[in-house]
mmCIF file of C-alpha atoms in Angstrom:
data_model
loop_
_atom_site.group_PDB
_atom_site.id
_atom_site.type_symbol
_atom_site.label_atom_id
_atom_site.label_comp_id
_atom_site.label_asym_id
_atom_site.label_seq_id
_atom_site.Cartn_x
_atom_site.Cartn_y
_atom_site.Cartn_z
ATOM 1 C CA MET I 576 150.651 -144.848 -6.397
ATOM 2 C CA LYS I 577 146.935 -145.260 -5.748
ATOM 3 C CA LYS I 578 144.140 -145.651 -8.264
ATOM 4 C CA ARG I 579 140.456 -145.046 -7.811
ATOM 5 C CA TYR I 580 137.281 -143.874 -9.524
ATOM 6 C CA LEU I 581 135.324 -140.646 -9.203
ATOM 7 C CA GLN I 582 131.638 -140.555 -10.061
ATOM 8 C CA TYR I 583 130.580 -138.254 -12.887
ATOM 9 C CA GLY I 584 126.852 -138.718 -13.363
ATOM 10 C CA LYS I 585 126.401 -142.277 -14.594
ATOM 11 C CA LYS I 586 130.022 -142.466 -15.709
ATOM 12 C CA GLN I 587 133.291 -142.858 -13.837
ATOM 13 C CA ILE I 588 136.563 -140.996 -14.141
ATOM 14 C CA HIS I 589 139.634 -143.014 -13.235
ATOM 15 C CA ILE I 590 142.525 -141.268 -11.495
ATOM 16 C CA ARG I 591 146.031 -141.999 -10.290
ATOM 17 C CA GLU I 592 147.103 -140.348 -7.057
ATOM 18 C CA LEU I 593 150.516 -140.002 -5.498
ATOM 19 C CA ASP I 594 150.620 -138.629 -1.970
ATOM 20 C CA PRO I 595 153.257 -136.059 -0.981
ATOM 21 C CA SER I 596 156.633 -137.517 -0.028
ATOM 22 C CA GLY I 597 156.937 -134.873 2.729
ATOM 23 C CA ASN I 598 154.578 -132.640 4.650
ATOM 24 C CA GLU I 599 151.757 -131.484 2.414
ATOM 25 C CA ASN I 600 151.999 -127.699 2.236
ATOM 26 C CA GLY I 601 151.282 -127.110 -1.449
ATOM 27 C CA ASN I 602 148.202 -127.332 -3.622
ATOM 28 C CA PRO I 603 147.525 -130.616 -5.441
ATOM 29 C CA ILE I 604 148.766 -130.822 -9.013
ATOM 30 C CA LEU I 605 146.396 -132.017 -11.733
ATOM 31 C CA CYS I 606 148.301 -133.615 -14.608
ATOM 32 C CA LEU I 607 146.352 -133.452 -17.878
ATOM 33 C CA HIS I 608 147.470 -136.009 -20.439
ATOM 34 C CA PRO I 609 148.055 -135.979 -24.195
ATOM 35 C CA SER I 610 146.103 -138.062 -26.688
ATOM 36 C CA PRO I 611 145.583 -140.984 -27.003
ATOM 37 C CA TYR I 612 147.050 -141.876 -23.619
ATOM 38 C CA SER I 613 145.802 -141.513 -20.040
ATOM 39 C CA GLY I 614 147.083 -140.488 -16.630
ATOM 40 C CA LEU I 615 149.546 -143.378 -17.004
ATOM 41 C CA PHE I 616 151.558 -141.008 -19.187
ATOM 42 C CA PHE I 617 152.707 -139.076 -16.098
ATOM 43 C CA GLU I 618 153.814 -141.997 -13.931
ATOM 44 C CA THR I 619 157.506 -141.358 -14.623
ATOM 45 C CA ILE I 620 157.446 -137.728 -13.527
ATOM 46 C CA MET I 621 154.930 -137.931 -10.670
ATOM 47 C CA PRO I 622 157.490 -139.103 -8.056
ATOM 48 C CA MET I 623 159.798 -136.265 -9.112
ATOM 49 C CA ILE I 624 157.345 -133.460 -8.266
ATOM 50 C CA ASN I 625 155.407 -134.733 -5.240
ATOM 51 C CA LYS I 626 157.659 -133.540 -2.406
ATOM 52 C CA ASN I 627 155.026 -131.306 -0.786
ATOM 53 C CA ARG I 628 152.039 -131.854 -3.067
ATOM 54 C CA LYS I 629 149.597 -134.593 -3.941
ATOM 55 C CA ILE I 630 149.785 -135.430 -7.643
ATOM 56 C CA ILE I 631 146.575 -136.412 -9.436
ATOM 57 C CA ALA I 632 146.428 -137.711 -13.002
ATOM 58 C CA PRO I 633 142.895 -138.305 -14.324
ATOM 59 C CA ASP I 634 141.993 -140.270 -17.444
ATOM 60 C CA TYR I 635 139.694 -138.332 -19.778
ATOM 61 C CA LEU I 636 136.376 -139.956 -20.537
ATOM 62 C CA GLY I 637 136.950 -142.499 -23.288
ATOM 63 C CA TYR I 638 140.602 -143.070 -22.388
ATOM 64 C CA GLY I 639 142.495 -145.275 -19.964
ATOM 65 C CA SER I 640 140.170 -146.781 -17.378
ATOM 66 C CA SER I 641 137.550 -144.032 -17.440
ATOM 67 C CA SER I 642 134.096 -144.753 -18.821
ATOM 68 C CA SER I 643 133.743 -144.960 -22.570
ATOM 69 C CA ILE I 644 131.787 -142.417 -24.608
ATOM 70 C CA GLU I 645 129.936 -142.881 -27.870
ATOM 71 C CA SER I 646 130.515 -139.617 -29.746
ATOM 72 C CA PRO I 647 133.390 -137.134 -29.960
ATOM 73 C CA PRO I 648 133.321 -134.628 -27.080
ATOM 74 C CA SER I 649 134.767 -131.125 -27.045
ATOM 75 C CA ILE I 650 137.737 -129.886 -25.050
ATOM 76 C CA ASN I 651 135.180 -128.118 -22.876
ATOM 77 C CA ASP I 652 133.452 -131.451 -22.209
ATOM 78 C CA TYR I 653 136.706 -132.931 -20.914
ATOM 79 C CA ALA I 654 137.305 -129.901 -18.701
ATOM 80 C CA VAL I 655 133.754 -129.881 -17.354
ATOM 81 C CA SER I 656 133.928 -133.558 -16.404
ATOM 82 C CA ILE I 657 137.153 -132.963 -14.469
ATOM 83 C CA SER I 658 135.953 -129.764 -12.799
ATOM 84 C CA GLU I 659 132.798 -131.442 -11.546
ATOM 85 C CA VAL I 660 134.589 -134.277 -9.722
ATOM 86 C CA LEU I 661 137.250 -132.196 -7.942
ATOM 87 C CA ASP I 662 135.205 -132.147 -4.735
ATOM 88 C CA GLN I 663 135.667 -135.932 -4.535
ATOM 89 C CA LEU I 664 139.448 -135.592 -4.280
ATOM 90 C CA GLY I 665 139.465 -134.348 -0.694
ATOM 91 C CA ASN I 666 139.269 -131.076 1.147
ATOM 92 C CA TYR I 667 140.967 -128.999 -1.537
ATOM 93 C CA GLU I 668 139.924 -125.643 -2.939
ATOM 94 C CA LYS I 669 142.979 -124.721 -5.010
ATOM 95 C CA PHE I 670 144.852 -126.671 -7.668
ATOM 96 C CA GLU I 671 147.915 -126.352 -9.882
ATOM 97 C CA LEU I 672 147.677 -127.578 -13.478
ATOM 98 C CA ILE I 673 150.202 -129.257 -15.743
ATOM 99 C CA GLY I 674 149.083 -129.883 -19.316
ATOM 100 C CA PHE I 675 150.969 -131.540 -22.159
ATOM 101 C CA HIS I 676 149.789 -131.436 -25.781
ATOM 102 C CA THR I 677 145.984 -131.971 -25.593
ATOM 103 C CA GLY I 678 146.275 -131.445 -21.855
ATOM 104 C CA CYS I 679 147.247 -127.807 -22.485
ATOM 105 C CA LEU I 680 143.872 -127.195 -24.110
ATOM 106 C CA VAL I 681 142.019 -128.902 -21.260
ATOM 107 C CA ALA I 682 144.029 -126.787 -18.795
ATOM 108 C CA ASN I 683 143.087 -123.653 -20.724
ATOM 109 C CA GLU I 684 139.401 -124.551 -20.431
ATOM 110 C CA LEU I 685 139.702 -125.227 -16.716
ATOM 111 C CA CYS I 686 141.122 -121.711 -16.333
ATOM 112 C CA HIS I 687 137.865 -120.447 -17.872
ATOM 113 C CA LEU I 688 135.559 -122.772 -15.961
ATOM 114 C CA ILE I 689 136.982 -122.509 -12.444
ATOM 115 C CA PRO I 690 139.445 -119.586 -12.417
ATOM 116 C CA ASN I 691 139.187 -119.109 -8.662
ATOM 117 C CA ASN I 692 140.302 -122.685 -8.066
ATOM 118 C CA ILE I 693 143.376 -122.549 -10.291
ATOM 119 C CA VAL I 694 146.519 -121.075 -8.745
ATOM 120 C CA GLN I 695 149.179 -121.788 -11.367
ATOM 121 C CA THR I 696 149.077 -123.378 -14.782
ATOM 122 C CA ILE I 697 152.010 -124.906 -16.619
ATOM 123 C CA MET I 698 151.538 -125.732 -20.296
ATOM 124 C CA ILE I 699 154.159 -127.839 -22.053
ATOM 125 C CA ASP I 700 154.260 -127.982 -25.868
ATOM 126 C CA ILE I 701 150.936 -126.437 -26.847
ATOM 127 C CA PRO I 702 149.030 -127.692 -29.938
ATOM 128 C CA TYR I 703 147.898 -124.173 -30.841
ATOM 129 C CA PHE I 704 146.529 -124.241 -34.387
ATOM 130 C CA THR I 705 144.000 -122.130 -36.254
ATOM 131 C CA GLY I 706 142.538 -121.694 -39.705
ATOM 132 C CA GLU I 707 143.512 -123.978 -42.557
ATOM 133 C CA THR I 708 146.339 -125.561 -40.590
ATOM 134 C CA GLN I 709 143.900 -126.703 -37.924
ATOM 135 C CA LYS I 710 141.448 -127.967 -40.551
ATOM 136 C CA GLY I 711 144.202 -129.974 -42.210
ATOM 137 C CA LEU I 712 145.221 -131.549 -38.910
ATOM 138 C CA LEU I 713 141.584 -132.354 -38.172
ATOM 139 C CA THR I 714 141.356 -134.271 -41.438
ATOM 140 C CA GLN I 715 144.669 -136.015 -40.827
ATOM 141 C CA MET I 716 144.296 -136.889 -37.144
ATOM 142 C CA SER I 717 140.579 -137.532 -36.724
ATOM 143 C CA LYS I 718 140.434 -140.872 -38.465
ATOM 144 C CA PRO I 719 139.418 -143.828 -36.282
ATOM 145 C CA PHE I 720 141.924 -146.578 -35.662
ATOM 146 C CA ALA I 721 141.266 -149.416 -38.081
ATOM 147 C CA LEU I 722 141.999 -152.806 -36.530
ATOM 148 C CA HIS I 723 142.340 -155.681 -38.983
ATOM 149 C CA GLU I 724 143.192 -159.348 -38.642
ATOM 150 C CA ASP I 725 146.557 -158.500 -40.186
ATOM 151 C CA LEU I 726 149.124 -157.415 -37.575
ATOM 152 C CA GLU I 727 150.190 -154.693 -39.991
ATOM 153 C CA SER I 728 147.277 -152.585 -38.737
ATOM 154 C CA LEU I 729 149.258 -152.137 -35.513
ATOM 155 C CA ARG I 730 152.429 -151.056 -37.314
ATOM 156 C CA LYS I 731 152.009 -147.309 -36.895
ATOM 157 C CA SER I 732 151.339 -147.562 -33.151
ATOM 158 C CA TRP I 733 154.134 -150.084 -32.682
ATOM 159 C CA ASP I 734 156.669 -147.922 -34.491
ATOM 160 C CA PHE I 735 155.670 -144.750 -32.636
ATOM 161 C CA ASN I 736 155.608 -146.272 -29.157
ATOM 162 C CA ILE I 737 158.210 -149.033 -29.392
ATOM 163 C CA LYS I 738 160.509 -149.002 -32.424
ATOM 164 C CA ASN I 739 161.270 -145.273 -32.406
ATOM 165 C CA LYS I 740 162.065 -145.311 -28.686
ATOM 166 C CA ILE I 741 164.458 -148.259 -28.553
ATOM 167 C CA GLY I 742 167.548 -147.255 -26.626
ATOM 168 C CA LYS I 743 165.823 -144.106 -25.352
ATOM 169 C CA VAL I 744 162.949 -145.380 -23.208
ATOM 170 C CA ASN I 745 162.765 -148.552 -21.140
ATOM 171 C CA ILE I 746 161.086 -151.219 -23.300
ATOM 172 C CA GLU I 747 158.593 -152.209 -20.577
ATOM 173 C CA ARG I 748 157.560 -148.568 -20.173
ATOM 174 C CA SER I 749 157.209 -148.167 -23.928
ATOM 175 C CA PHE I 750 155.038 -151.285 -24.054
ATOM 176 C CA ASP I 751 152.792 -149.959 -21.271
ATOM 177 C CA LEU I 752 152.273 -146.747 -23.235
ATOM 178 C CA LEU I 753 151.558 -148.711 -26.411
ATOM 179 C CA VAL I 754 148.899 -150.796 -24.691
ATOM 180 C CA GLU I 755 147.359 -147.702 -23.092
ATOM 181 C CA SER I 756 147.213 -145.899 -26.431
ATOM 182 C CA LEU I 757 145.268 -148.814 -27.937
ATOM 183 C CA ARG I 758 142.666 -149.153 -25.187
ATOM 184 C CA SER I 759 140.223 -146.712 -26.747
ATOM 185 C CA GLY I 760 140.177 -148.767 -29.962
ATOM 186 C CA ASN I 761 138.400 -147.140 -32.897
ATOM 187 C CA LYS I 762 137.525 -144.144 -30.695
ATOM 188 C CA ASP I 763 141.159 -143.248 -30.136
ATOM 189 C CA HIS I 764 140.720 -140.165 -32.337
ATOM 190 C CA PHE I 765 138.046 -138.504 -30.180
ATOM 191 C CA ALA I 766 140.485 -136.252 -28.298
ATOM 192 C CA PHE I 767 142.247 -135.301 -31.541
ATOM 193 C CA HIS I 768 138.862 -134.272 -32.950
ATOM 194 C CA ALA I 769 138.298 -132.168 -29.844
ATOM 195 C CA ALA I 770 141.754 -130.593 -30.072
ATOM 196 C CA PHE I 771 141.509 -129.690 -33.753
ATOM 197 C CA THR I 772 138.018 -128.205 -33.458
ATOM 198 C CA TYR I 773 138.976 -126.111 -30.421
ATOM 199 C CA ALA I 774 138.619 -122.340 -30.820
ATOM 200 C CA CYS I 775 142.258 -121.765 -29.923
ATOM 201 C CA GLU I 776 142.557 -118.059 -30.694
ATOM 202 C CA GLU I 777 139.338 -117.089 -28.927
ATOM 203 C CA GLN I 778 139.874 -119.287 -25.876
ATOM 204 C CA PHE I 779 143.549 -118.473 -25.372
ATOM 205 C CA LYS I 780 143.099 -114.745 -25.940
ATOM 206 C CA SER I 781 140.315 -114.596 -23.340
ATOM 207 C CA ASN I 782 142.272 -116.507 -20.662
ATOM 208 C CA SER I 783 143.258 -113.945 -18.018
ATOM 209 C CA LYS I 784 145.219 -116.323 -15.794
ATOM 210 C CA GLN I 785 149.013 -116.337 -15.460
ATOM 211 C CA ILE I 786 150.331 -119.159 -17.655
ATOM 212 C CA ASN I 787 153.828 -120.601 -17.423
ATOM 213 C CA ILE I 788 154.963 -122.300 -20.617
ATOM 214 C CA LEU I 789 157.728 -124.799 -21.301
ATOM 215 C CA ALA I 790 158.689 -125.099 -24.965
ATOM 216 C CA THR I 791 160.779 -128.118 -25.930
ATOM 217 C CA ARG I 792 162.280 -128.949 -29.315
ATOM 218 C CA SER I 793 160.017 -131.959 -29.807
ATOM 219 C CA GLY I 794 157.770 -130.668 -32.592
ATOM 220 C CA LEU I 795 155.442 -127.945 -31.302
ATOM 221 C CA LEU I 796 157.959 -125.148 -30.767
ATOM 222 C CA ASP I 797 156.418 -122.634 -33.187
ATOM 223 C CA ALA I 798 152.857 -123.412 -32.115
ATOM 224 C CA THR I 799 153.849 -123.039 -28.465
ATOM 225 C CA HIS I 800 155.421 -119.629 -29.060
ATOM 226 C CA THR I 801 152.343 -118.503 -30.978
ATOM 227 C CA ALA I 802 150.148 -119.516 -28.043
ATOM 228 C CA SER I 803 152.421 -117.619 -25.670
ATOM 229 C CA ASP I 804 152.040 -114.476 -27.793
ATOM 230 C CA ILE I 805 148.230 -114.803 -27.817
ATOM 231 C CA LEU I 806 147.830 -115.349 -24.077
ATOM 232 C CA ASN I 807 147.354 -112.193 -22.020
ATOM 233 C CA ASN I 808 149.743 -113.109 -19.252
ATOM 234 C CA SER I 809 152.345 -115.743 -20.023
ATOM 235 C CA GLU I 810 155.978 -116.485 -19.347
ATOM 236 C CA ILE I 811 157.782 -118.916 -21.614
ATOM 237 C CA ARG I 812 160.926 -120.971 -21.052
ATOM 238 C CA ASP I 813 162.683 -122.545 -24.011
ATOM 239 C CA ILE I 814 164.061 -125.968 -23.119
ATOM 240 C CA GLU I 815 166.931 -126.606 -25.513
ATOM 241 C CA GLY I 816 167.922 -130.082 -24.339
ATOM 242 C CA ILE I 817 164.701 -131.997 -25.042
ATOM 243 C CA THR I 818 163.915 -133.096 -28.584
ATOM 244 C CA SER I 819 161.735 -136.166 -27.955
ATOM 245 C CA ASN I 820 160.167 -138.323 -25.230
ATOM 246 C CA VAL I 821 159.486 -135.226 -23.145
ATOM 247 C CA PHE I 822 158.165 -137.042 -20.068
ATOM 248 C CA GLU I 823 160.579 -139.954 -20.273
ATOM 249 C CA GLU I 824 164.079 -138.908 -21.392
ATOM 250 C CA GLY I 825 163.289 -135.335 -20.424
ATOM 251 C CA ALA I 826 161.387 -136.052 -17.207
ATOM 252 C CA GLU I 827 164.091 -134.826 -14.819
ATOM 253 C CA ILE I 828 164.543 -131.578 -16.737
ATOM 254 C CA ILE I 829 160.795 -130.969 -16.908
ATOM 255 C CA ALA I 830 160.452 -131.744 -13.196
ATOM 256 C CA LYS I 831 163.192 -129.248 -12.365
ATOM 257 C CA HIS I 832 161.410 -126.453 -14.233
ATOM 258 C CA VAL I 833 158.005 -127.409 -12.824
ATOM 259 C CA LEU I 834 159.303 -127.242 -9.261
ATOM 260 C CA GLU I 835 161.059 -123.936 -9.885
ATOM 261 C CA ILE I 836 157.804 -122.443 -11.157
ATOM 262 C CA LEU I 837 155.591 -123.853 -8.414
ATOM 263 C CA ASN I 838 158.017 -122.908 -5.653
ATOM 264 C CA ALA I 839 158.698 -119.404 -6.968
ATOM 265 C CA ASP I 840 156.196 -117.851 -4.587
#
């Protein structure tokens, strides 16, 4: 696993790269992470899908080791920043996309921005929300993290990343994800703000690319099926055996489906 920075104007985008384990004869895969994590989120699955492809996992601006930002961006802003540094990755013209949660929305925008550069897109558990539901989630999820001298202010993050995963995910891995989720501090909500102000119906309905969708049982099943119905050209697979920790407990199953999709041609 290699790490490096790409220059985006005066800011830097941090990426993780894993070279192919065999002869490179497939397009690189861009892994687009959920909030409030970073490309670190994909480290478990990256070695499972890199047989003939380079795997690249960028950190969005404001997350992981990428440059910080001062005000909430849009999903389009995240996609633009990624699209404009792709020429620094090497001599590649075509890419495959894998998005999870917020990453699905960023993938959708990349399909609009650079359609000729995107060969296949895989969206996993899509946060497709509109109307009052989206407004409610915006209110609920767009509150900045409040750090206090009392350790209790870390309780919610600790429970989500550590306590609730005991016996399911390696404790060291869970701790790494906890630390990564806290790195953006009181700006951790920026990507949630972007996700829950995204014009889902308009932007999904106008996406003409072929989209492959994996729907797990981990909380976004209905939203994912709604997104599949709205997209012009989608194929959905229901994954019955995954109810949580999609890219940890479920990594091997997800990798199997990803490789089947990418190798179908």
